[in-house]
mmCIF file of C-alpha atoms in Angstrom:
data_model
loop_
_atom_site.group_PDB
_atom_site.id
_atom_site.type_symbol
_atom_site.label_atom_id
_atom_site.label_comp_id
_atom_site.label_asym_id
_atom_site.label_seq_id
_atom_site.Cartn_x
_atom_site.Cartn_y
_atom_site.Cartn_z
ATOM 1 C CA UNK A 1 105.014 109.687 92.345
ATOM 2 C CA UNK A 2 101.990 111.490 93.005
ATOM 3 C CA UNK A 3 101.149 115.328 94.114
ATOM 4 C CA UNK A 4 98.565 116.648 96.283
ATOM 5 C CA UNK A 5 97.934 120.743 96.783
ATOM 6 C CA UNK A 6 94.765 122.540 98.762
ATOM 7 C CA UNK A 7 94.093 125.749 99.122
ATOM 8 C CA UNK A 8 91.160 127.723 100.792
ATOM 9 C CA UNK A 9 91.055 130.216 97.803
ATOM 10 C CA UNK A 10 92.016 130.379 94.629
ATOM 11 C CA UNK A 11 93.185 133.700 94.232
ATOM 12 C CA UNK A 12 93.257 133.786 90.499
ATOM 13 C CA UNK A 13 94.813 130.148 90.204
ATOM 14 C CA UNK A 14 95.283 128.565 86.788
ATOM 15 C CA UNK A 15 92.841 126.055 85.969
ATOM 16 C CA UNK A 16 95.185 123.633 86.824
ATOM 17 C CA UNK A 17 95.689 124.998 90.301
ATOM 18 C CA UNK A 18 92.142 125.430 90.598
ATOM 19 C CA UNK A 19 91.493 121.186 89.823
ATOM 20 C CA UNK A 20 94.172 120.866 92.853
ATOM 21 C CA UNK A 21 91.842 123.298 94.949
ATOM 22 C CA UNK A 22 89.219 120.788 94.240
ATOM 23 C CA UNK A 23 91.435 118.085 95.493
ATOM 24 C CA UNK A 24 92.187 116.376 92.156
ATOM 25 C CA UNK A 25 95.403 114.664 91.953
ATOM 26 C CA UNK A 26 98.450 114.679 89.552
ATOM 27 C CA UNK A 27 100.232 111.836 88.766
ATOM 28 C CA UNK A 28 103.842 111.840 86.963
ATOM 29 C CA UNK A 29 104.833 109.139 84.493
ATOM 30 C CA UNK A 30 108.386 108.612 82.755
ATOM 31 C CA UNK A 31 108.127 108.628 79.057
ATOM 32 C CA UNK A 32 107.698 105.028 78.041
ATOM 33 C CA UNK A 33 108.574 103.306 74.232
ATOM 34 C CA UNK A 34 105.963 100.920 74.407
ATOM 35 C CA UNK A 35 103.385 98.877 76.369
ATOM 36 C CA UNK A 36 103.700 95.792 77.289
ATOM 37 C CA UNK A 37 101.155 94.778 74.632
ATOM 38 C CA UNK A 38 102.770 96.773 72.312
ATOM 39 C CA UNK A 39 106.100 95.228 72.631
ATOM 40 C CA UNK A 40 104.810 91.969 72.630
ATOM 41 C CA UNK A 41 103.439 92.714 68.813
ATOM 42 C CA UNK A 42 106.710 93.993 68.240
ATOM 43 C CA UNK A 43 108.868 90.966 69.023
ATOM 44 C CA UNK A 44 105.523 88.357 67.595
ATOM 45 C CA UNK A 45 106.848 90.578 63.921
ATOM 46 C CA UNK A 46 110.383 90.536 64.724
ATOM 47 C CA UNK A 47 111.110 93.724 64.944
ATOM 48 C CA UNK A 48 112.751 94.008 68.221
ATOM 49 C CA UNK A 49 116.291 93.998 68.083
ATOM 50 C CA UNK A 50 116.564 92.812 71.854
ATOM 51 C CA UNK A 51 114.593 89.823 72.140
ATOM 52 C CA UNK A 52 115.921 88.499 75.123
ATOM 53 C CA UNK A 53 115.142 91.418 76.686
ATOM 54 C CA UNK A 54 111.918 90.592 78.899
ATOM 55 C CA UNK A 55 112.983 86.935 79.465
ATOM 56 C CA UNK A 56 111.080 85.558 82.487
ATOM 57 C CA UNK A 57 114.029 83.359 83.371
ATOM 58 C CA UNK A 58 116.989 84.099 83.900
ATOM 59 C CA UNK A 59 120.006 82.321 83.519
ATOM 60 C CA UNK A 60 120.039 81.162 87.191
ATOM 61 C CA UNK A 61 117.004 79.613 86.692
ATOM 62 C CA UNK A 62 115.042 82.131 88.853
ATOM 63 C CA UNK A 63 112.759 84.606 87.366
ATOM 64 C CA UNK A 64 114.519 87.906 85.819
ATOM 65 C CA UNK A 65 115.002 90.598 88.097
ATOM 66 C CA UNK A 66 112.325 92.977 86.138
ATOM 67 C CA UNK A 67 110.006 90.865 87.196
ATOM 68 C CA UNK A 68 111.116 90.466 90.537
ATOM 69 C CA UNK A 69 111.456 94.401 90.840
ATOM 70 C CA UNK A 70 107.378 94.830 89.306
ATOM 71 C CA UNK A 71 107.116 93.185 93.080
ATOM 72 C CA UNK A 72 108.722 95.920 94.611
ATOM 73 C CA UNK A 73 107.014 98.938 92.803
ATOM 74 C CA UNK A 74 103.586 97.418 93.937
ATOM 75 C CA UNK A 75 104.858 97.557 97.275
ATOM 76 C CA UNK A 76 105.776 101.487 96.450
ATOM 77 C CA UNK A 77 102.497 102.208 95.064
ATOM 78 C CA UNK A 78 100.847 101.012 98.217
ATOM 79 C CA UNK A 79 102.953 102.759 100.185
ATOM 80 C CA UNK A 80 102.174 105.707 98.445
ATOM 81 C CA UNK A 81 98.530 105.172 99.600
ATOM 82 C CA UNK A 82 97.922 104.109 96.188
ATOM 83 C CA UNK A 83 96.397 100.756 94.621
ATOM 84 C CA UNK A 84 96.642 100.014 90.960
ATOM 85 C CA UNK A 85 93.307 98.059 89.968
ATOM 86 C CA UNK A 86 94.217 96.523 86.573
ATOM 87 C CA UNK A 87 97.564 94.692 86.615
ATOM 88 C CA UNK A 88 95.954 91.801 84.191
ATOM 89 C CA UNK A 89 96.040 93.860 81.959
ATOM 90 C CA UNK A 90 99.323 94.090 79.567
ATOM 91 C CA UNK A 91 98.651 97.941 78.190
ATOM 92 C CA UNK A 92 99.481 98.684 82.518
ATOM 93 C CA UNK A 93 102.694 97.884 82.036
ATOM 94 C CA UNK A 94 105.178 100.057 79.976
ATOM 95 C CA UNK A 95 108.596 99.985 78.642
ATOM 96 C CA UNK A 96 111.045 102.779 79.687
ATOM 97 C CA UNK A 97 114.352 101.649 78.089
ATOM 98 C CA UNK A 98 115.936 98.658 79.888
ATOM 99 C CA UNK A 99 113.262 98.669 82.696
ATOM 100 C CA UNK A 100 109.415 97.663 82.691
ATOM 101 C CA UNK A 101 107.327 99.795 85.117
ATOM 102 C CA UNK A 102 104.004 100.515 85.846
ATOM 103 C CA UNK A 103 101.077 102.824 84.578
ATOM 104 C CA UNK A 104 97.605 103.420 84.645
ATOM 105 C CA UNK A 105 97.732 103.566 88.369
ATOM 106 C CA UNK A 106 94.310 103.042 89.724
ATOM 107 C CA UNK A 107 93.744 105.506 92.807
ATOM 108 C CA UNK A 108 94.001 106.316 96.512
ATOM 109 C CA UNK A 109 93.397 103.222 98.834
ATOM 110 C CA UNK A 110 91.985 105.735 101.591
ATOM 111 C CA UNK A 111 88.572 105.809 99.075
ATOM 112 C CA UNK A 112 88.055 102.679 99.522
ATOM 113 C CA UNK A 113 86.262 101.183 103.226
ATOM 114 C CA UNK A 114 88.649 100.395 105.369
ATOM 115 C CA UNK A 115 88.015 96.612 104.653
ATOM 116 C CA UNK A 116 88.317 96.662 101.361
ATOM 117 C CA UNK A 117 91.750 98.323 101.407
ATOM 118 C CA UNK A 118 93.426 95.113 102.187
ATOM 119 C CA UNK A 119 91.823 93.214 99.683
ATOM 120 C CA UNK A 120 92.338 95.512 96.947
ATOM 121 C CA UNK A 121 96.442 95.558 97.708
ATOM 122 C CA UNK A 122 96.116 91.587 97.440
ATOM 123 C CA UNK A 123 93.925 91.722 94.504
ATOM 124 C CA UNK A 124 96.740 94.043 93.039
ATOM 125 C CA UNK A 125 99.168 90.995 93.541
ATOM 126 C CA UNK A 126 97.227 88.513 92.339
ATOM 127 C CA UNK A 127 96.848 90.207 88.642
ATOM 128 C CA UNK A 128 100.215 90.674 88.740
ATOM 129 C CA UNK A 129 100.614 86.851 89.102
ATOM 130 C CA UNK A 130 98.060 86.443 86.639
ATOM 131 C CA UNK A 131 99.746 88.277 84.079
ATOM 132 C CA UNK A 132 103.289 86.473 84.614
ATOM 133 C CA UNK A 133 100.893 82.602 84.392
ATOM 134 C CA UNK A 134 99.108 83.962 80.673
ATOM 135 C CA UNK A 135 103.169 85.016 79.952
ATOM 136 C CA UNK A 136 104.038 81.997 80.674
ATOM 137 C CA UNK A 137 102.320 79.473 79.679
ATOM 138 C CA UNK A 138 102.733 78.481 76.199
ATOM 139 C CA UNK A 139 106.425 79.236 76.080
ATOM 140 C CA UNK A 140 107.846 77.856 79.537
ATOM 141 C CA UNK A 141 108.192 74.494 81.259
ATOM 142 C CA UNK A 142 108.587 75.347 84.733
ATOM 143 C CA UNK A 143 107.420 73.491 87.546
ATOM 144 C CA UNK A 144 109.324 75.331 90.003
ATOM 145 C CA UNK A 145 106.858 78.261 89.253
ATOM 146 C CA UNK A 146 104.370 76.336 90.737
ATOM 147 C CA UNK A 147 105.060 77.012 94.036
ATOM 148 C CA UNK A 148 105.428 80.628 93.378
ATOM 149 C CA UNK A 149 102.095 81.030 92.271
ATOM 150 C CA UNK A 150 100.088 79.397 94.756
ATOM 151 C CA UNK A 151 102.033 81.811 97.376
ATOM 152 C CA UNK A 152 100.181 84.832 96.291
ATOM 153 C CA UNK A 153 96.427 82.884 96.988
ATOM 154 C CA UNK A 154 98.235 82.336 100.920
ATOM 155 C CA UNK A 155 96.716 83.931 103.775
ATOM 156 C CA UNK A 156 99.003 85.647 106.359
ATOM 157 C CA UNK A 157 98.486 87.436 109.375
ATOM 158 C CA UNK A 158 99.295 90.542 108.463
ATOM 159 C CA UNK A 159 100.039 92.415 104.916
ATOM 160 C CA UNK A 160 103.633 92.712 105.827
ATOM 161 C CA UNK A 161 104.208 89.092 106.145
ATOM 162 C CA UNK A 162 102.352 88.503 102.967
ATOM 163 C CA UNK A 163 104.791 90.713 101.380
ATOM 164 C CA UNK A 164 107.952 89.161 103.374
ATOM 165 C CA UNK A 165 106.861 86.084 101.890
ATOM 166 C CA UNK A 166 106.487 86.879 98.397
ATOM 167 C CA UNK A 167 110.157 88.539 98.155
ATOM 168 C CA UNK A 168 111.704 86.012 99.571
ATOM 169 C CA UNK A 169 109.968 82.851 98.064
ATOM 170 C CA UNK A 170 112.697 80.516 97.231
ATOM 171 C CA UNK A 171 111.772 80.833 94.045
ATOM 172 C CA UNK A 172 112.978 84.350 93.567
ATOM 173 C CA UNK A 173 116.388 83.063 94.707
ATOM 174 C CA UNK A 174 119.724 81.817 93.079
ATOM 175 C CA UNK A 175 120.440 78.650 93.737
ATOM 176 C CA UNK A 176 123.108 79.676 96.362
ATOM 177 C CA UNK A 177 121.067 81.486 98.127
ATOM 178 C CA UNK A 178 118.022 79.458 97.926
ATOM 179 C CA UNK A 179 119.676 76.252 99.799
ATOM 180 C CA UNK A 180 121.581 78.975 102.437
ATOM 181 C CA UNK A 181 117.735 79.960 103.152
ATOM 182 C CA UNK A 182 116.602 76.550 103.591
ATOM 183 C CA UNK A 183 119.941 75.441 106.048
ATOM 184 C CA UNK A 184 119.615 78.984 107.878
ATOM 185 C CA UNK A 185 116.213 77.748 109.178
ATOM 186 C CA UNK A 186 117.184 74.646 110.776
ATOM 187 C CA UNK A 187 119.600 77.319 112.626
ATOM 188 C CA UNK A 188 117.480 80.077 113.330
ATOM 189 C CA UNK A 189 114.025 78.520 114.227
ATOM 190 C CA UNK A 190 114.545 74.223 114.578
ATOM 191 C CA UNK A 191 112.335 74.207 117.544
ATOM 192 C CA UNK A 192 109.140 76.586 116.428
ATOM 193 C CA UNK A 193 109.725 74.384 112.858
ATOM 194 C CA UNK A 194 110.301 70.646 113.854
ATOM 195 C CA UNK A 195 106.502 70.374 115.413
ATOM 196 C CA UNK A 196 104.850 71.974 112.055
ATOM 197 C CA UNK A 197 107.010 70.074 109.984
ATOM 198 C CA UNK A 198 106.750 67.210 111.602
ATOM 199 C CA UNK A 199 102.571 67.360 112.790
ATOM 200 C CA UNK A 200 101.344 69.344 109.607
ATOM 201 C CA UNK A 201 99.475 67.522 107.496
ATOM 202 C CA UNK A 202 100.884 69.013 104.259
ATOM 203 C CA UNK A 203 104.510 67.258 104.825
ATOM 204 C CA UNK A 204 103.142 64.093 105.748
ATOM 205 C CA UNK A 205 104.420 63.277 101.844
ATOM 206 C CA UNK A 206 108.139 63.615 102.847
ATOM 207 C CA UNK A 207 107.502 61.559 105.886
ATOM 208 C CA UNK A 208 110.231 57.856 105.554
ATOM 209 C CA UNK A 209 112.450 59.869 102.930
ATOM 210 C CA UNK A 210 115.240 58.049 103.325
ATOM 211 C CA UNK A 211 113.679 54.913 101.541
ATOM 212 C CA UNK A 212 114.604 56.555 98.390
ATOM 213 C CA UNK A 213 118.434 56.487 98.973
ATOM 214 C CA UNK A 214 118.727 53.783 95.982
ATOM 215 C CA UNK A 215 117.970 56.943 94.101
ATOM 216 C CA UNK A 216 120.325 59.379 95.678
ATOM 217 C CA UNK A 217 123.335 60.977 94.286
ATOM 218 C CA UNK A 218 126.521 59.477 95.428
ATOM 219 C CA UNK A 219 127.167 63.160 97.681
ATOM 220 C CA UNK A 220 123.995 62.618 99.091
ATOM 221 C CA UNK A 221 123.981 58.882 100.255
ATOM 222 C CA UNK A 222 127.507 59.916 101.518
ATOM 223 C CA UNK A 223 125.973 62.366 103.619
ATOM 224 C CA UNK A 224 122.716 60.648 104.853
ATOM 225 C CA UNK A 225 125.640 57.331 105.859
ATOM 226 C CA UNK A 226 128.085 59.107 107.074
ATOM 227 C CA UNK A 227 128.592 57.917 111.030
ATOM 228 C CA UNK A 228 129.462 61.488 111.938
ATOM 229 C CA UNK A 229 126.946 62.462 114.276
ATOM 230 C CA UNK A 230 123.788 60.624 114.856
ATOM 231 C CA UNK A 231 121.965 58.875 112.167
ATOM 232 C CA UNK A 232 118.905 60.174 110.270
ATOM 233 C CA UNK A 233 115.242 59.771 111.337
ATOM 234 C CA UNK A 234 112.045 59.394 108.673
ATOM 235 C CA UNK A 235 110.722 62.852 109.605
ATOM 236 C CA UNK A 236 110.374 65.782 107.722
ATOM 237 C CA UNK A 237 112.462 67.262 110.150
ATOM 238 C CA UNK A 238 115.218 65.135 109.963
ATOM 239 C CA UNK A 239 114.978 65.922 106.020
ATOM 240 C CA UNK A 240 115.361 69.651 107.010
ATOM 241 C CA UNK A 241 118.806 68.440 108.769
ATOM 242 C CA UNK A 242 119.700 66.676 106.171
ATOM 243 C CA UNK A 243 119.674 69.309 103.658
ATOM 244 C CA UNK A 244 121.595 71.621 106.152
ATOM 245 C CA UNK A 245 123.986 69.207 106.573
ATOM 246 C CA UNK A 246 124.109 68.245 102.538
ATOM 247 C CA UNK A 247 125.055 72.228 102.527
ATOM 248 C CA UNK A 248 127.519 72.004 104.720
ATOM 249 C CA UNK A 249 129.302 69.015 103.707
ATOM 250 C CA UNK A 250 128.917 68.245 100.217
ATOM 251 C CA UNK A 251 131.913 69.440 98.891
ATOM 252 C CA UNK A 252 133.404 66.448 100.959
ATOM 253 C CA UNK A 253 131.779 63.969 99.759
ATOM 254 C CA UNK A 254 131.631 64.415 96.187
ATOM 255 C CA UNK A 255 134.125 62.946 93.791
ATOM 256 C CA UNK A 256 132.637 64.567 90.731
ATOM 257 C CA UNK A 257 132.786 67.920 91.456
ATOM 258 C CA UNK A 258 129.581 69.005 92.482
ATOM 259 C CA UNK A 259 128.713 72.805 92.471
ATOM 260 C CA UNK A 260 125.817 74.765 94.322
ATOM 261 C CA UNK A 261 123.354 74.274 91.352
ATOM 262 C CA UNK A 262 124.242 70.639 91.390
ATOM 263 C CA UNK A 263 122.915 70.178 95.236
ATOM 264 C CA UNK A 264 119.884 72.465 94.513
ATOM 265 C CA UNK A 265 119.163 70.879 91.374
ATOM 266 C CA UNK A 266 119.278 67.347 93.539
ATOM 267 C CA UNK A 267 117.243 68.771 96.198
ATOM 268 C CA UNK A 268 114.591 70.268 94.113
ATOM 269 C CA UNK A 269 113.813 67.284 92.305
ATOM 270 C CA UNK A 270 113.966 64.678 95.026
ATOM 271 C CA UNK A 271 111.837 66.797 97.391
ATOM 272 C CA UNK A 272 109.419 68.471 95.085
ATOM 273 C CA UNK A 273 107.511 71.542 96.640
ATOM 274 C CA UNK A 274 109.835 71.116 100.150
ATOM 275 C CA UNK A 275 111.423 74.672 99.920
ATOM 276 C CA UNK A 276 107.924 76.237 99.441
ATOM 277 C CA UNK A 277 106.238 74.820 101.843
ATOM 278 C CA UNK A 278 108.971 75.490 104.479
ATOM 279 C CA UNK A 279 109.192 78.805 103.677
ATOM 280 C CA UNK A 280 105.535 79.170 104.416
ATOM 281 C CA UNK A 281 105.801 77.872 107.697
ATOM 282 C CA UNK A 282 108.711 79.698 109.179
#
C-alpha cells in the first residue's frame, strides 16, 4: 500500500509532513523474516526447519500457489500505479511467515512517458519469470514449464489480455481443470478456433495425429474408434474434438481405472505444447 498527502502550507508540519508537502511518498511494508536470498542460505545450511516450504511444484504437478499468487501482487502493484523495477533480483522478495511477498517496490508508473509505462509493467513480468527459470533450473525437470515461460515474451493486444493469459496458462492449472479448459473451448469458441488451428502455421506439427494410434492408450483408441458420431479427421481441429470428447467419455472406455491425471498425463505427452498454444489462440 502506498500514501500520498499535499498541502499548500505547512503550518508547522513535522518533517515528515513537510517531505509529504513536497510530494514524497510513503510506502508500508509487513515485517518480513527473511529475503528470499536470505532464506535460500538458510535452507543451502540446513537450518530451516520447513524445507518444503517454497517448493515450486506442487503436488498437482502445477506450480505452488505462492508463486502463482507473486502473479497477482504484480498485478496489485500496477494497479496501484506502481511498477517494481528489480524482480531478478532475490533480496525483492521477502518472507512474511507462510507467504512470500514483495519489496523494494520501484516507483510510480505515471513518471515514466506514457510509452514506456507499458513496457516497464511487462519488463516487471519478465524478471519475475526470470527469477522462477535461475530457481529452477538445476533442481527441476520440467518440460511443462516450457510453455509457461515463453508466454510471458507473447505479445497481446492489450495489457489485460496479457495478464488474462498469464493466470490462466494451463500450466497454472490442476489437471482437472486444465483438460475442462481445453474441452470448454471446443464449446465456447469452435468456429473463431477451427480456422487458426487448422491454417496457423504453428500447429501444422499436430496435423495427421491419428497415425500415432499404435501408441495410444487403450481409453484413447476406444475413443478415437468408437462409431458414435462421425469419425475423426487429421486436423488439429479434429484433435481439439478429440480431447473434448476423451473428457467426456473416458471413464467409459477404460477398463483400468483411469483418473483425471491419467487423461492429462496422456494428453500432455502425446501432444506436447498443444494446451499452450491453444490457449494462446483463443
Amino acid at each position: 500500500m502506498y500514501t500520498f498527502c499535499k498541502q499548500k502550507k505547512s503550518l508547522g508540519a513535522s518533517e515528515a509532513e513537510k517531505n509529504m508537502v513536497k510530494g514524497w511518498w510513503s510506502l508500508c511494508y509487513d515485517k518480513f523474516d527473511n529475503t528470499l536470498a536470505e532464506w535460500l542460505i538458510k535452507l543451502h545450511k540446513n537450518r530451516i526447519r520447513d524445507r518444503e516450504k517454497f517448493n515450486l511444484k506442487a503436488a498437482n504437478n502445477c506450480l505452488s500457489d505462492f508463486w502463482q499468487s507473486t502473479i497477482r501482487q504484480i498485478v496489485h502493484i500496477h494497479g496501484c500505479g506502481l511498477f517494481h523495477g528489480s524482480l531478478n533480483v532475490y533480496d525483492n522478495y521477502v518472507v512474511v511467515g507462510d507467504q512470500l511477498k514483495l519489496f523494494n517496490v520501484g516507483g510510480r508508473l505515471e513518471s515514466l512517458r506514457v510509452q514506456d509505462q507499458h513496457a516497464m509493467k511487462i519488463q516487471d513480468f519478465q524478471e519475475f519469470r526470470d527469477t522462477l527459470k535461475i530457481l529452477m533450473r538445476t533442481k527441476i525437470t520440467w518440460p511443462e514449464s516450457d510453455g509457461f515461460f515463453k508466454c510471458f515474451d507473447e505479445k497481446f493486444d492489450s495489457y489485460e489480455k496479457y495478464v488474462e493469459k498469464l493466470k490462466n496458462h494451463p500450466f497454472l492449472l490442476t489437471p482437472l481443470e486444465r483438460v475442462k479448459y481445453i474441452a470448454g473451448i471446443y464449446y465456447d469458441d469452435k468456429f473463431g478456433v477451427d480456422k487458426k488451428l487448422n491454417e496457423g502455421r504453428n500447429f501444422s506439427k499436430f496435423q495427421n495425429w491419428p497415425k500415432y494410434r499404435h501408441k495410444f492408450e487403450p481409453f484413447l483408441l476406444k475413443t478415437l474408434e468408437t462409431r458414435n458420431g462421425k469419425p475423426y479427421g487429421d486436423s488439429p481441429s479434429e484433435l481439439l474434438r478429440f480431447l473434448r470428447n476423451t473428457y467426456i467419455h473416458y471413464r467409459q472406455y477404460s477398463k483400468k481405472g483411469e483418473d483425471i491425471l491419467n487423461v492429462d498425463t496422456a494428453f500432455r505427452t502425446h501432444w506436447v505444447g498443444f494446451f499452450d498454444m491453444v490457449h494462446l489462440i483463443n
